[in-house]
Short mmCIF file of C-alpha atoms in Angstrom, two decimals:
data_model
loop_
_atom_site.label_atom_id
_atom_site.label_comp_id
_atom_site.label_asym_id
_atom_site.label_seq_id
_atom_site.Cartn_x
_atom_site.Cartn_y
_atom_site.Cartn_z
CA UNK U 1 96.84 62.36 105.15
CA UNK U 2 98.14 62.78 108.70
CA UNK U 3 95.69 64.32 111.15
CA UNK U 4 97.06 66.92 113.55
CA UNK U 5 95.31 67.75 116.78
CA UNK U 6 94.96 71.44 117.50
CA UNK U 7 96.33 73.51 119.03
CA UNK U 8 99.77 72.66 117.71
CA UNK U 9 101.17 75.31 120.08
CA UNK U 10 99.13 75.18 123.28
CA UNK U 11 99.08 78.07 125.70
CA UNK U 12 99.75 81.74 125.12
CA UNK U 13 100.98 82.06 121.53
CA UNK U 14 99.22 85.04 119.98
CA UNK U 15 99.42 86.60 116.49
CA UNK U 16 101.09 83.67 114.69
CA UNK U 17 103.20 84.38 111.60
CA UNK U 18 104.35 81.23 109.79
CA UNK U 19 106.73 80.62 106.89
CA UNK U 20 108.49 77.66 105.27
CA UNK U 21 112.17 77.74 104.33
CA UNK U 22 113.32 74.61 102.46
CA UNK U 23 111.87 71.70 104.47
CA UNK U 24 111.38 73.56 107.77
CA UNK U 25 108.48 75.63 109.06
CA UNK U 26 109.03 78.59 111.35
CA UNK U 27 106.45 80.43 113.40
CA UNK U 28 106.71 83.73 115.30
CA UNK U 29 104.30 84.70 118.09
CA UNK U 30 103.88 87.81 120.22
CA UNK U 31 103.93 87.76 124.02
CA UNK U 32 102.60 91.32 124.42
CA UNK U 33 103.97 92.99 127.57
CA UNK U 34 105.63 89.78 128.75
CA UNK U 35 109.29 89.04 128.02
CA UNK U 36 110.72 88.03 125.54
CA UNK U 37 108.24 89.87 123.28
CA UNK U 38 108.58 87.43 120.36
CA UNK U 39 108.78 83.63 120.51
CA UNK U 40 110.10 81.52 117.63
CA UNK U 41 109.45 77.82 117.00
CA UNK U 42 110.49 75.44 114.22
CA UNK U 43 108.95 72.23 112.89
CA UNK U 44 109.42 69.69 110.11
CA UNK U 45 105.83 68.39 110.12
CA UNK U 46 103.64 71.24 111.51
CA UNK U 47 102.86 69.02 114.50
CA UNK U 48 106.00 68.84 116.62
CA UNK U 49 107.49 72.25 117.40
CA UNK U 50 110.80 73.16 119.04
CA UNK U 51 111.32 76.46 120.82
CA UNK U 52 114.15 78.60 119.41
CA UNK U 53 116.11 81.44 121.02
CA UNK U 54 114.18 84.69 121.03
CA UNK U 55 115.32 87.34 118.52
CA UNK U 56 114.80 90.03 121.20
CA UNK U 57 116.59 88.33 124.05
CA UNK U 58 118.18 91.31 125.82
CA UNK U 59 117.03 94.71 127.06
CA UNK U 60 119.40 96.27 124.52
CA UNK U 61 117.22 94.74 121.80
CA UNK U 62 113.87 95.26 123.54
CA UNK U 63 113.17 97.56 126.50
CA UNK U 64 109.72 96.70 127.88
CA UNK U 65 109.75 99.06 130.84
CA UNK U 66 106.43 100.86 131.08
CA UNK U 67 104.57 98.59 128.66
CA UNK U 68 100.90 98.47 129.75
CA UNK U 69 98.65 95.45 130.00
CA UNK U 70 97.86 94.21 126.47
CA UNK U 71 100.58 96.50 125.13
CA UNK U 72 104.12 95.45 124.30
CA UNK U 73 104.82 93.48 121.13
CA UNK U 74 101.99 93.18 118.64
CA UNK U 75 101.79 90.91 115.57
CA UNK U 76 105.39 90.05 114.63
CA UNK U 77 105.70 89.33 110.90
CA UNK U 78 108.37 86.79 109.95
CA UNK U 79 109.62 86.40 106.36
CA UNK U 80 112.62 85.03 104.47
CA UNK U 81 114.30 86.55 101.42
CA UNK U 82 117.80 87.21 100.05
CA UNK U 83 119.27 84.55 102.33
CA UNK U 84 118.02 86.28 105.49
CA UNK U 85 115.19 86.11 107.97
CA UNK U 86 113.29 89.38 108.37
CA UNK U 87 111.19 90.23 111.42
CA UNK U 88 108.91 93.27 111.63
CA UNK U 89 107.06 94.00 114.89
CA UNK U 90 105.30 96.77 116.80
CA UNK U 91 106.19 97.89 120.34
CA UNK U 92 103.13 99.54 121.93
CA UNK U 93 103.68 101.73 125.02
CA UNK U 94 100.20 103.31 125.30
CA UNK U 95 96.92 101.57 124.44
CA UNK U 96 94.29 103.89 125.97
CA UNK U 97 92.96 107.14 124.51
CA UNK U 98 93.13 108.65 121.06
CA UNK U 99 96.93 108.56 120.86
CA UNK U 100 98.80 105.26 120.75
CA UNK U 101 102.52 105.36 121.52
CA UNK U 102 103.72 102.68 119.11
CA UNK U 103 106.84 102.08 117.07
CA UNK U 104 107.45 99.59 114.26
CA UNK U 105 110.86 97.92 114.09
CA UNK U 106 112.81 95.66 111.72
CA UNK U 107 115.51 93.15 112.61
CA UNK U 108 117.28 90.57 110.41
CA UNK U 109 119.42 87.44 110.77
CA UNK U 110 121.09 84.97 108.41
CA UNK U 111 120.37 82.19 110.92
CA UNK U 112 116.99 81.88 112.64
CA UNK U 113 118.87 81.18 115.88
CA UNK U 114 120.69 84.48 115.62
CA UNK U 115 122.46 86.67 116.11
CA UNK U 116 119.79 89.18 115.11
CA UNK U 117 120.68 92.71 114.08
CA UNK U 118 119.97 95.71 116.26
CA UNK U 119 116.34 96.70 115.61
CA UNK U 120 115.86 99.52 113.09
CA UNK U 121 113.07 101.99 113.80
CA UNK U 122 110.69 102.24 110.86
CA UNK U 123 107.81 104.52 111.87
CA UNK U 124 105.07 105.10 114.45
CA UNK U 125 101.95 105.82 112.40
CA UNK U 126 100.26 102.45 112.79
CA UNK U 127 100.72 98.85 113.82
CA UNK U 128 100.46 95.20 112.66
CA UNK U 129 103.01 95.78 109.90
CA UNK U 130 104.47 93.16 107.57
CA UNK U 131 107.19 93.15 104.93
CA UNK U 132 106.42 92.44 101.26
CA UNK U 133 109.32 91.19 99.11
CA UNK U 134 108.65 91.92 95.44
CA UNK U 135 110.10 89.87 92.58
CA UNK U 136 112.12 92.85 91.35
CA UNK U 137 114.04 93.07 94.64
CA UNK U 138 112.09 96.00 96.06
CA UNK U 139 110.54 95.72 99.52
CA UNK U 140 107.55 97.39 101.09
CA UNK U 141 106.14 97.80 104.59
CA UNK U 142 102.40 97.05 104.60
CA UNK U 143 100.59 98.29 107.69
CA UNK U 144 97.41 99.55 109.29
CA UNK U 145 97.46 103.33 109.80
CA UNK U 146 96.13 104.95 112.98
CA UNK U 147 94.09 108.18 112.91
CA UNK U 148 94.03 109.99 116.29
CA UNK U 149 91.73 112.83 115.18
CA UNK U 150 88.45 113.37 116.98
CA UNK U 151 85.35 112.15 115.11
CA UNK U 152 87.49 110.09 112.75
CA UNK U 153 87.56 106.31 112.71
CA UNK U 154 90.88 105.26 114.32
CA UNK U 155 91.60 102.64 111.65
CA UNK U 156 92.56 104.83 108.70
CA UNK U 157 93.24 102.13 106.14
CA UNK U 158 96.23 100.22 104.80
CA UNK U 159 99.40 101.92 103.58
CA UNK U 160 102.25 100.57 101.48
CA UNK U 161 105.67 102.24 101.94
CA UNK U 162 108.85 101.26 100.13
CA UNK U 163 111.85 100.17 102.20
CA UNK U 164 115.34 101.26 101.17
CA UNK U 165 117.15 97.93 100.84
CA UNK U 166 120.54 99.54 101.50
CA UNK U 167 119.77 101.49 104.69
CA UNK U 168 116.73 99.39 105.72
CA UNK U 169 114.83 102.60 106.41
CA UNK U 170 111.56 103.71 104.86
CA UNK U 171 111.69 105.94 101.81
CA UNK U 172 109.87 109.22 102.31
CA UNK U 173 106.99 110.57 100.27
CA UNK U 174 105.97 107.30 98.61
CA UNK U 175 103.24 105.83 100.84
CA UNK U 176 100.11 104.66 99.05
CA UNK U 177 96.82 103.04 99.99
CA UNK U 178 96.69 100.01 97.68
CA UNK U 179 93.13 98.96 98.54
CA UNK U 180 91.30 102.28 98.66
CA UNK U 181 88.85 101.29 95.91
CA UNK U 182 88.41 97.61 96.63
CA UNK U 183 87.15 96.92 100.13
CA UNK U 184 83.85 97.46 101.87
CA UNK U 185 84.04 96.12 105.40
CA UNK U 186 81.42 94.21 107.28
CA UNK U 187 81.37 96.28 110.46
CA UNK U 188 78.22 98.40 110.49
CA UNK U 189 78.91 102.10 109.95
CA UNK U 190 82.53 101.62 108.94
CA UNK U 191 83.90 103.10 105.73
CA UNK U 192 86.22 101.11 103.43
CA UNK U 193 89.32 99.69 105.13
CA UNK U 194 88.49 101.10 108.55
CA UNK U 195 88.38 97.75 110.30
CA UNK U 196 91.66 96.40 108.94
CA UNK U 197 94.32 95.20 111.33
CA UNK U 198 96.75 92.29 111.03
CA UNK U 199 98.11 92.17 107.46
CA UNK U 200 99.78 89.36 105.57
CA UNK U 201 101.21 90.19 102.14
CA UNK U 202 102.91 87.97 99.56
CA UNK U 203 103.07 87.15 95.84
CA UNK U 204 101.59 83.96 94.44
CA UNK U 205 100.87 82.86 90.87
CA UNK U 206 102.05 86.22 89.55
CA UNK U 207 99.69 88.27 91.70
CA UNK U 208 100.30 90.38 94.80
CA UNK U 209 98.02 89.38 97.68
CA UNK U 210 97.07 91.12 100.92
CA UNK U 211 95.15 89.26 103.63
CA UNK U 212 93.80 91.67 106.27
CA UNK U 213 91.72 90.85 109.32
CA UNK U 214 88.60 92.68 110.50
CA UNK U 215 85.78 91.23 108.43
CA UNK U 216 87.19 91.75 104.94
CA UNK U 217 88.22 89.42 102.19
CA UNK U 218 91.66 88.98 100.65
CA UNK U 219 92.99 90.97 97.68
#
């Protein structure tokens, strides 16, 4: 077994999302309010990483004017299916107060080096979204939902919304909370699912799995 010294990506490389396609690993990281928003690297051995062109390399693809400190791009989620790379990310314009000005986007590319498609706006009801590719060809956005109401916990659980694979827009009226009966979080005073943030979703061994952060287990 080869030992790898951490960190494999030194410096500022937050919110890593890693996948393997054939014999190559790819990792996406957020740079928050700093350009280019999302960094991509590739590696054959998980130890030596090469920087790739950013998928959001122009202001036409990402306008970061007005992004506050610790705002900008949060938790990009990289995946590969149907011969394409899929990237879901959140652009956060306001971080203070009850209301968060945030929008989730989707962009795709047949080559990791681009060109990437113009970002498609998905929604603005939460952040840290990822894309789940089901075996039957259907796709779903899995995300944390934000509750701005006074006296309500701001983390309002996890929602699953189907993506129209033709238009790449979310289908209306079909959002569900897949974990409403299964999670009791560790944070004192929190109700189920109220501490969930970054979400990773995939299928393995015939079962659908969601791995949230915030003191909870996987499902």
